[in-house]
């Protein structure tokens, strides 16, 4: 027969699964009477676990938010899911807190795992490989992340202390629209009320964020993720490139994603034989042009360069190199005696 301590821990696990549990339901699951359930609840309250009673027809017991996290009861699969989420998230460049929070949380869970489960976890980690190197970006401060998220939910302006990429410091007032994680970095997108222009800020460059009095109304049909990636494509880099590519948006996005290029919906263009072709206008802002010819070649779609002329020369140079390579014969390589 299970000992009372085991039943109390089982009660905690049932309550942590969420919702309100009736005394009759808990008594049946624990194989005790309702009076004993009430006694077990008292034991949890004595341990500072925030259990509250709910009165009424659908009343019972549930966990209430407390000043500290109660002891966490996880099954085998749940423990593995949490640990793998921590490890994979850290490895994939999705940090959510500064300092060693990931490492300490992982260590605490591993410390209480039974040996058989630890062996299973180690077997997974030993056989796990990632195709991309770990992201070395700096994580945002937890206080900054939580303050901005709260302001977004309640549509409050925020004041941020920001350090730009060139090292300049400034204090900005922002109407934050949303948080976006892109390529392992956290961004907040919103509008600066003084200029009325949209802005995107990296969270790891924000030293402080605090809510301001008042409220704002975000634009209708807002898509924060699209705003962030399109902002990358419109950044004021050295070259402005305009292309016409015969193909759909989906075909072009294979080589030119939204963070790199702005692709307009295809337009129909007539031909001499009366048929129409769909051409998409593509705009890019880039610092260098030398990577574009190979990308255009990989798309394998007809294209026209509107500007700049320098890009035409690079495409011709690539085409000449490809033709030269295609005409070469294999070298006469003899084995070394």
Short mmCIF file of C-alpha atoms in Angstrom, two decimals:
data_model
loop_
_atom_site.label_atom_id
_atom_site.label_comp_id
_atom_site.label_asym_id
_atom_site.label_seq_id
_atom_site.Cartn_x
_atom_site.Cartn_y
_atom_site.Cartn_z
CA UNK A 1 0.00 0.00 0.00
CA UNK A 2 1.44 3.44 -0.90
CA UNK A 3 2.73 5.49 2.00
CA UNK A 4 1.03 8.84 2.83
CA UNK A 5 4.06 10.78 1.55
CA UNK A 6 3.83 9.07 -1.83
CA UNK A 7 0.11 9.90 -2.03
CA UNK A 8 0.76 13.55 -1.13
CA UNK A 9 3.29 13.79 -3.95
CA UNK A 10 0.83 12.10 -6.30
CA UNK A 11 -1.77 14.68 -5.27
CA UNK A 12 0.68 17.46 -6.14
CA UNK A 13 1.31 15.91 -9.55
CA UNK A 14 -2.44 15.72 -10.24
CA UNK A 15 -2.92 19.37 -9.30
CA UNK A 16 0.02 20.46 -11.44
CA UNK A 17 -1.64 18.97 -14.51
CA UNK A 18 -3.97 21.99 -14.45
CA UNK A 19 -7.60 22.82 -13.80
CA UNK A 20 -9.79 22.26 -10.76
CA UNK A 21 -10.05 18.76 -9.34
CA UNK A 22 -13.01 17.74 -7.20
CA UNK A 23 -12.44 16.04 -3.87
CA UNK A 24 -14.32 12.96 -5.15
CA UNK A 25 -12.07 12.74 -8.25
CA UNK A 26 -8.91 13.07 -6.19
CA UNK A 27 -10.15 10.51 -3.66
CA UNK A 28 -10.76 8.01 -6.44
CA UNK A 29 -7.34 8.59 -8.03
CA UNK A 30 -5.55 8.28 -4.68
CA UNK A 31 -7.70 5.39 -3.43
CA UNK A 32 -8.61 7.22 -0.20
CA UNK A 33 -11.70 8.96 1.18
CA UNK A 34 -12.44 12.67 0.75
CA UNK A 35 -11.52 13.44 4.36
CA UNK A 36 -8.03 12.06 3.72
CA UNK A 37 -7.76 14.18 0.58
CA UNK A 38 -8.43 17.28 2.68
CA UNK A 39 -5.69 16.20 5.08
CA UNK A 40 -3.24 15.73 2.20
CA UNK A 41 -4.12 19.20 0.91
CA UNK A 42 -3.32 20.59 4.36
CA UNK A 43 0.10 18.90 4.15
CA UNK A 44 0.81 20.67 0.85
CA UNK A 45 -0.29 24.03 2.27
CA UNK A 46 2.05 23.50 5.25
CA UNK A 47 4.86 23.07 2.69
CA UNK A 48 3.97 26.50 1.18
CA UNK A 49 2.47 24.92 -1.94
CA UNK A 50 -0.27 27.38 -3.01
CA UNK A 51 -3.33 25.10 -3.08
CA UNK A 52 -6.67 26.88 -2.95
CA UNK A 53 -10.20 25.58 -2.41
CA UNK A 54 -12.88 26.39 -4.97
CA UNK A 55 -16.44 26.45 -3.68
CA UNK A 56 -19.61 25.76 -5.60
CA UNK A 57 -21.11 23.02 -7.72
CA UNK A 58 -17.91 22.60 -9.76
CA UNK A 59 -15.60 23.32 -6.85
CA UNK A 60 -12.62 21.40 -5.61
CA UNK A 61 -8.90 22.11 -5.40
CA UNK A 62 -6.42 23.79 -7.72
CA UNK A 63 -2.97 25.33 -7.66
CA UNK A 64 -2.89 29.08 -7.33
CA UNK A 65 -0.01 31.34 -8.31
CA UNK A 66 2.39 31.50 -5.38
CA UNK A 67 5.37 33.57 -4.36
CA UNK A 68 7.68 30.74 -5.34
CA UNK A 69 7.46 27.70 -7.59
CA UNK A 70 6.18 24.60 -5.77
CA UNK A 71 8.05 21.29 -6.08
CA UNK A 72 7.72 20.18 -9.68
CA UNK A 73 6.47 16.65 -10.38
CA UNK A 74 7.47 15.47 -13.85
CA UNK A 75 7.00 12.14 -15.52
CA UNK A 76 9.81 10.49 -17.50
CA UNK A 77 8.69 11.88 -20.86
CA UNK A 78 8.03 15.33 -19.36
CA UNK A 79 11.50 15.50 -17.78
CA UNK A 80 13.15 14.48 -21.05
CA UNK A 81 11.08 17.05 -22.97
CA UNK A 82 12.10 19.87 -20.61
CA UNK A 83 15.78 18.96 -20.66
CA UNK A 84 15.96 18.51 -24.41
CA UNK A 85 14.14 21.82 -24.85
CA UNK A 86 16.69 23.60 -22.67
CA UNK A 87 19.69 21.99 -24.36
CA UNK A 88 18.43 22.24 -27.94
CA UNK A 89 17.19 25.81 -27.46
CA UNK A 90 20.55 26.91 -26.10
CA UNK A 91 22.43 25.07 -28.86
CA UNK A 92 20.17 26.41 -31.61
CA UNK A 93 20.76 30.03 -30.58
CA UNK A 94 17.44 30.80 -28.89
CA UNK A 95 18.57 32.25 -25.56
CA UNK A 96 15.84 33.78 -23.42
CA UNK A 97 17.79 34.77 -20.34
CA UNK A 98 21.18 36.13 -19.46
CA UNK A 99 23.81 34.51 -17.31
CA UNK A 100 23.80 30.80 -16.55
CA UNK A 101 20.04 30.25 -16.18
CA UNK A 102 20.00 27.50 -18.82
CA UNK A 103 22.89 25.65 -17.20
CA UNK A 104 21.58 25.92 -13.64
CA UNK A 105 18.05 24.87 -14.62
CA UNK A 106 19.43 21.87 -16.52
CA UNK A 107 21.66 20.89 -13.62
CA UNK A 108 18.81 21.09 -11.10
CA UNK A 109 16.56 18.82 -13.15
CA UNK A 110 19.35 16.35 -13.89
CA UNK A 111 20.27 16.16 -10.22
CA UNK A 112 16.88 14.78 -9.21
CA UNK A 113 16.43 12.39 -12.15
CA UNK A 114 16.59 8.67 -11.40
CA UNK A 115 19.71 6.98 -12.73
CA UNK A 116 17.83 5.02 -15.41
CA UNK A 117 16.38 8.24 -16.84
CA UNK A 118 19.76 9.99 -16.74
CA UNK A 119 21.23 7.15 -18.79
CA UNK A 120 18.46 7.55 -21.38
CA UNK A 121 19.09 11.29 -21.59
CA UNK A 122 22.86 10.82 -21.95
CA UNK A 123 22.26 8.30 -24.73
CA UNK A 124 20.22 10.89 -26.61
CA UNK A 125 22.79 13.65 -26.11
CA UNK A 126 25.71 11.41 -27.10
CA UNK A 127 23.99 10.54 -30.38
CA UNK A 128 22.68 14.05 -31.12
CA UNK A 129 24.33 16.19 -33.81
CA UNK A 130 23.49 19.67 -35.07
CA UNK A 131 23.93 20.79 -38.66
CA UNK A 132 24.69 24.40 -37.76
CA UNK A 133 27.30 25.84 -35.39
CA UNK A 134 26.04 27.23 -32.07
CA UNK A 135 24.89 30.81 -32.08
CA UNK A 136 27.21 33.04 -30.06
CA UNK A 137 24.85 36.02 -29.88
CA UNK A 138 24.28 37.81 -26.59
CA UNK A 139 20.99 37.01 -24.87
CA UNK A 140 18.60 39.81 -23.90
CA UNK A 141 18.19 40.74 -20.26
CA UNK A 142 15.24 38.97 -18.65
CA UNK A 143 13.94 42.21 -17.12
CA UNK A 144 14.03 43.94 -20.52
CA UNK A 145 12.29 41.04 -22.27
CA UNK A 146 9.50 40.82 -19.67
CA UNK A 147 8.97 44.60 -19.51
CA UNK A 148 8.63 44.91 -23.27
CA UNK A 149 6.30 41.90 -23.50
CA UNK A 150 4.07 43.42 -20.80
CA UNK A 151 3.97 46.75 -22.64
CA UNK A 152 3.03 44.99 -25.89
CA UNK A 153 0.18 43.11 -24.21
CA UNK A 154 -1.25 46.24 -22.56
CA UNK A 155 -0.40 48.58 -25.48
CA UNK A 156 1.69 50.94 -23.39
CA UNK A 157 4.53 53.14 -24.66
CA UNK A 158 8.01 52.27 -23.41
CA UNK A 159 11.22 54.15 -22.87
CA UNK A 160 14.41 52.25 -23.77
CA UNK A 161 18.11 52.95 -23.36
CA UNK A 162 19.60 51.71 -26.62
CA UNK A 163 23.12 51.23 -27.99
CA UNK A 164 23.27 51.22 -31.80
CA UNK A 165 25.62 49.07 -33.84
CA UNK A 166 28.07 51.98 -34.17
CA UNK A 167 28.21 52.41 -30.39
CA UNK A 168 26.00 55.49 -30.12
CA UNK A 169 23.77 55.64 -27.01
CA UNK A 170 20.25 57.05 -26.99
CA UNK A 171 17.00 57.06 -25.04
CA UNK A 172 14.03 56.26 -27.27
CA UNK A 173 10.27 56.25 -26.80
CA UNK A 174 8.63 53.39 -28.68
CA UNK A 175 5.13 52.04 -29.27
CA UNK A 176 6.04 48.33 -29.29
CA UNK A 177 4.07 46.10 -31.65
CA UNK A 178 5.64 42.67 -31.16
CA UNK A 179 8.66 40.53 -30.29
CA UNK A 180 10.36 38.55 -33.06
CA UNK A 181 13.13 35.95 -32.93
CA UNK A 182 15.11 35.86 -36.17
CA UNK A 183 18.32 33.88 -36.75
CA UNK A 184 18.90 33.47 -33.02
CA UNK A 185 18.42 37.16 -32.15
CA UNK A 186 15.51 38.84 -30.37
CA UNK A 187 13.97 42.00 -31.84
CA UNK A 188 11.17 44.36 -30.88
CA UNK A 189 9.40 46.21 -33.68
CA UNK A 190 7.28 49.30 -33.20
CA UNK A 191 6.87 52.97 -34.01
CA UNK A 192 8.59 56.04 -32.63
CA UNK A 193 5.75 58.49 -31.88
CA UNK A 194 7.94 61.58 -32.45
CA UNK A 195 8.78 60.68 -36.04
CA UNK A 196 5.89 58.31 -36.74
CA UNK A 197 8.30 55.90 -38.42
CA UNK A 198 8.60 52.17 -37.80
CA UNK A 199 11.71 50.97 -36.02
CA UNK A 200 13.27 47.61 -35.12
CA UNK A 201 15.58 47.24 -32.11
CA UNK A 202 17.75 44.33 -31.00
CA UNK A 203 16.88 43.35 -27.45
CA UNK A 204 20.45 42.52 -26.47
CA UNK A 205 21.34 46.18 -27.17
CA UNK A 206 18.62 47.50 -24.83
CA UNK A 207 20.04 48.24 -21.37
CA UNK A 208 16.75 49.25 -19.75
CA UNK A 209 13.06 49.31 -20.65
CA UNK A 210 10.23 50.84 -18.64
CA UNK A 211 6.55 51.47 -19.33
CA UNK A 212 5.29 55.03 -19.75
CA UNK A 213 1.85 56.48 -18.98
CA UNK A 214 -0.78 56.32 -21.68
CA UNK A 215 -1.68 53.81 -24.38
CA UNK A 216 -1.60 53.40 -28.15
CA UNK A 217 -3.48 51.49 -30.84
CA UNK A 218 -1.36 49.27 -33.13
CA UNK A 219 -2.09 49.31 -36.88
CA UNK A 220 -4.75 46.95 -38.19
CA UNK A 221 -3.54 43.72 -39.77
CA UNK A 222 -0.17 44.01 -38.06
CA UNK A 223 2.44 41.29 -38.74
CA UNK A 224 5.53 42.00 -36.57
CA UNK A 225 7.58 39.17 -38.09
CA UNK A 226 7.03 40.47 -41.63
CA UNK A 227 7.94 43.98 -40.53
CA UNK A 228 11.24 42.79 -39.07
CA UNK A 229 12.39 40.72 -42.06
CA UNK A 230 11.27 43.32 -44.59
CA UNK A 231 13.22 45.91 -42.60
CA UNK A 232 16.38 43.88 -43.20
CA UNK A 233 15.70 43.91 -46.93
CA UNK A 234 15.26 47.71 -46.93
CA UNK A 235 18.31 48.51 -44.79
CA UNK A 236 20.39 51.37 -46.29
CA UNK A 237 23.23 49.29 -47.69
CA UNK A 238 25.59 50.47 -50.44
CA UNK A 239 23.83 49.07 -53.53
CA UNK A 240 20.19 49.23 -54.56
CA UNK A 241 19.35 46.31 -56.85
CA UNK A 242 16.22 46.04 -58.97
CA UNK A 243 15.55 42.87 -60.94
CA UNK A 244 12.72 41.43 -63.00
CA UNK A 245 12.48 37.68 -62.60
CA UNK A 246 10.07 35.48 -64.52
CA UNK A 247 8.54 33.29 -61.84
CA UNK A 248 6.28 33.15 -58.83
CA UNK A 249 7.02 34.62 -55.42
CA UNK A 250 7.46 31.10 -54.03
CA UNK A 251 10.04 30.21 -56.70
CA UNK A 252 12.04 33.38 -56.09
CA UNK A 253 11.94 32.99 -52.29
CA UNK A 254 13.96 29.77 -52.61
CA UNK A 255 17.09 31.85 -53.18
CA UNK A 256 16.02 35.32 -52.05
CA UNK A 257 14.15 35.11 -48.71
CA UNK A 258 12.07 37.93 -47.26
CA UNK A 259 14.95 39.11 -45.06
CA UNK A 260 17.04 39.72 -48.20
CA UNK A 261 14.66 40.88 -50.93
CA UNK A 262 11.25 42.45 -51.42
CA UNK A 263 9.33 40.55 -54.10
CA UNK A 264 6.26 42.16 -55.63
CA UNK A 265 3.39 40.08 -56.95
CA UNK A 266 3.96 38.92 -60.55
CA UNK A 267 2.69 41.07 -63.40
CA UNK A 268 1.65 39.82 -66.82
CA UNK A 269 3.84 40.83 -69.77
CA UNK A 270 2.85 40.21 -73.40
CA UNK A 271 4.96 38.38 -75.96
CA UNK A 272 5.10 38.54 -79.72
CA UNK A 273 3.12 35.31 -80.06
CA UNK A 274 0.30 36.71 -77.94
CA UNK A 275 1.03 34.67 -74.83
CA UNK A 276 1.62 36.39 -71.50
CA UNK A 277 4.40 35.77 -69.00
CA UNK A 278 4.45 36.53 -65.28
CA UNK A 279 7.36 38.71 -64.14
CA UNK A 280 8.06 39.64 -60.52
CA UNK A 281 9.83 42.85 -59.56
CA UNK A 282 12.53 42.20 -56.95
CA UNK A 283 14.23 44.91 -54.86
CA UNK A 284 17.31 44.46 -52.66
CA UNK A 285 19.65 46.64 -50.64
CA UNK A 286 23.08 44.99 -50.39
CA UNK A 287 26.57 45.94 -49.28
CA UNK A 288 28.25 43.68 -51.86
CA UNK A 289 27.14 42.40 -55.25
CA UNK A 290 29.47 39.44 -55.80
CA UNK A 291 27.19 36.89 -54.10
CA UNK A 292 24.17 37.71 -56.30
CA UNK A 293 25.20 36.13 -59.66
CA UNK A 294 25.52 32.59 -58.19
CA UNK A 295 22.13 33.00 -56.49
CA UNK A 296 20.48 34.12 -59.72
CA UNK A 297 22.06 31.18 -61.54
CA UNK A 298 20.77 28.74 -58.91
CA UNK A 299 17.21 30.03 -59.33
CA UNK A 300 17.32 28.92 -62.98
CA UNK A 301 14.69 31.50 -63.92
CA UNK A 302 14.87 34.13 -66.70
CA UNK A 303 15.75 37.55 -65.27
CA UNK A 304 16.45 41.12 -66.34
CA UNK A 305 18.71 43.53 -64.44
CA UNK A 306 17.20 46.99 -64.21
CA UNK A 307 20.07 48.29 -62.07
CA UNK A 308 22.94 48.55 -61.24
CA UNK A 309 25.05 48.05 -64.35
CA UNK A 310 27.89 46.71 -62.20
CA UNK A 311 25.78 43.62 -61.51
CA UNK A 312 25.52 42.91 -65.27
CA UNK A 313 29.31 42.76 -65.51
CA UNK A 314 29.49 40.32 -62.58
CA UNK A 315 26.82 38.05 -64.12
CA UNK A 316 28.66 38.04 -67.48
CA UNK A 317 31.95 37.24 -65.71
CA UNK A 318 30.34 34.30 -63.90
CA UNK A 319 28.80 33.04 -67.15
CA UNK A 320 32.20 33.18 -68.84
CA UNK A 321 33.81 31.19 -66.03
CA UNK A 322 31.05 28.56 -66.19
CA UNK A 323 31.40 28.22 -69.97
CA UNK A 324 35.18 27.96 -69.65
CA UNK A 325 34.85 25.26 -67.00
CA UNK A 326 32.28 23.34 -69.06
CA UNK A 327 34.65 23.18 -72.05
CA UNK A 328 37.64 21.93 -70.11
CA UNK A 329 38.76 18.34 -70.39
CA UNK A 330 39.64 16.26 -67.35
CA UNK A 331 43.33 16.68 -66.36
CA UNK A 332 45.74 13.88 -67.13
CA UNK A 333 46.52 12.89 -63.58
CA UNK A 334 48.95 10.00 -63.21
CA UNK A 335 49.35 8.07 -60.01
CA UNK A 336 52.51 8.72 -58.02
CA UNK A 337 54.80 5.65 -58.23
#
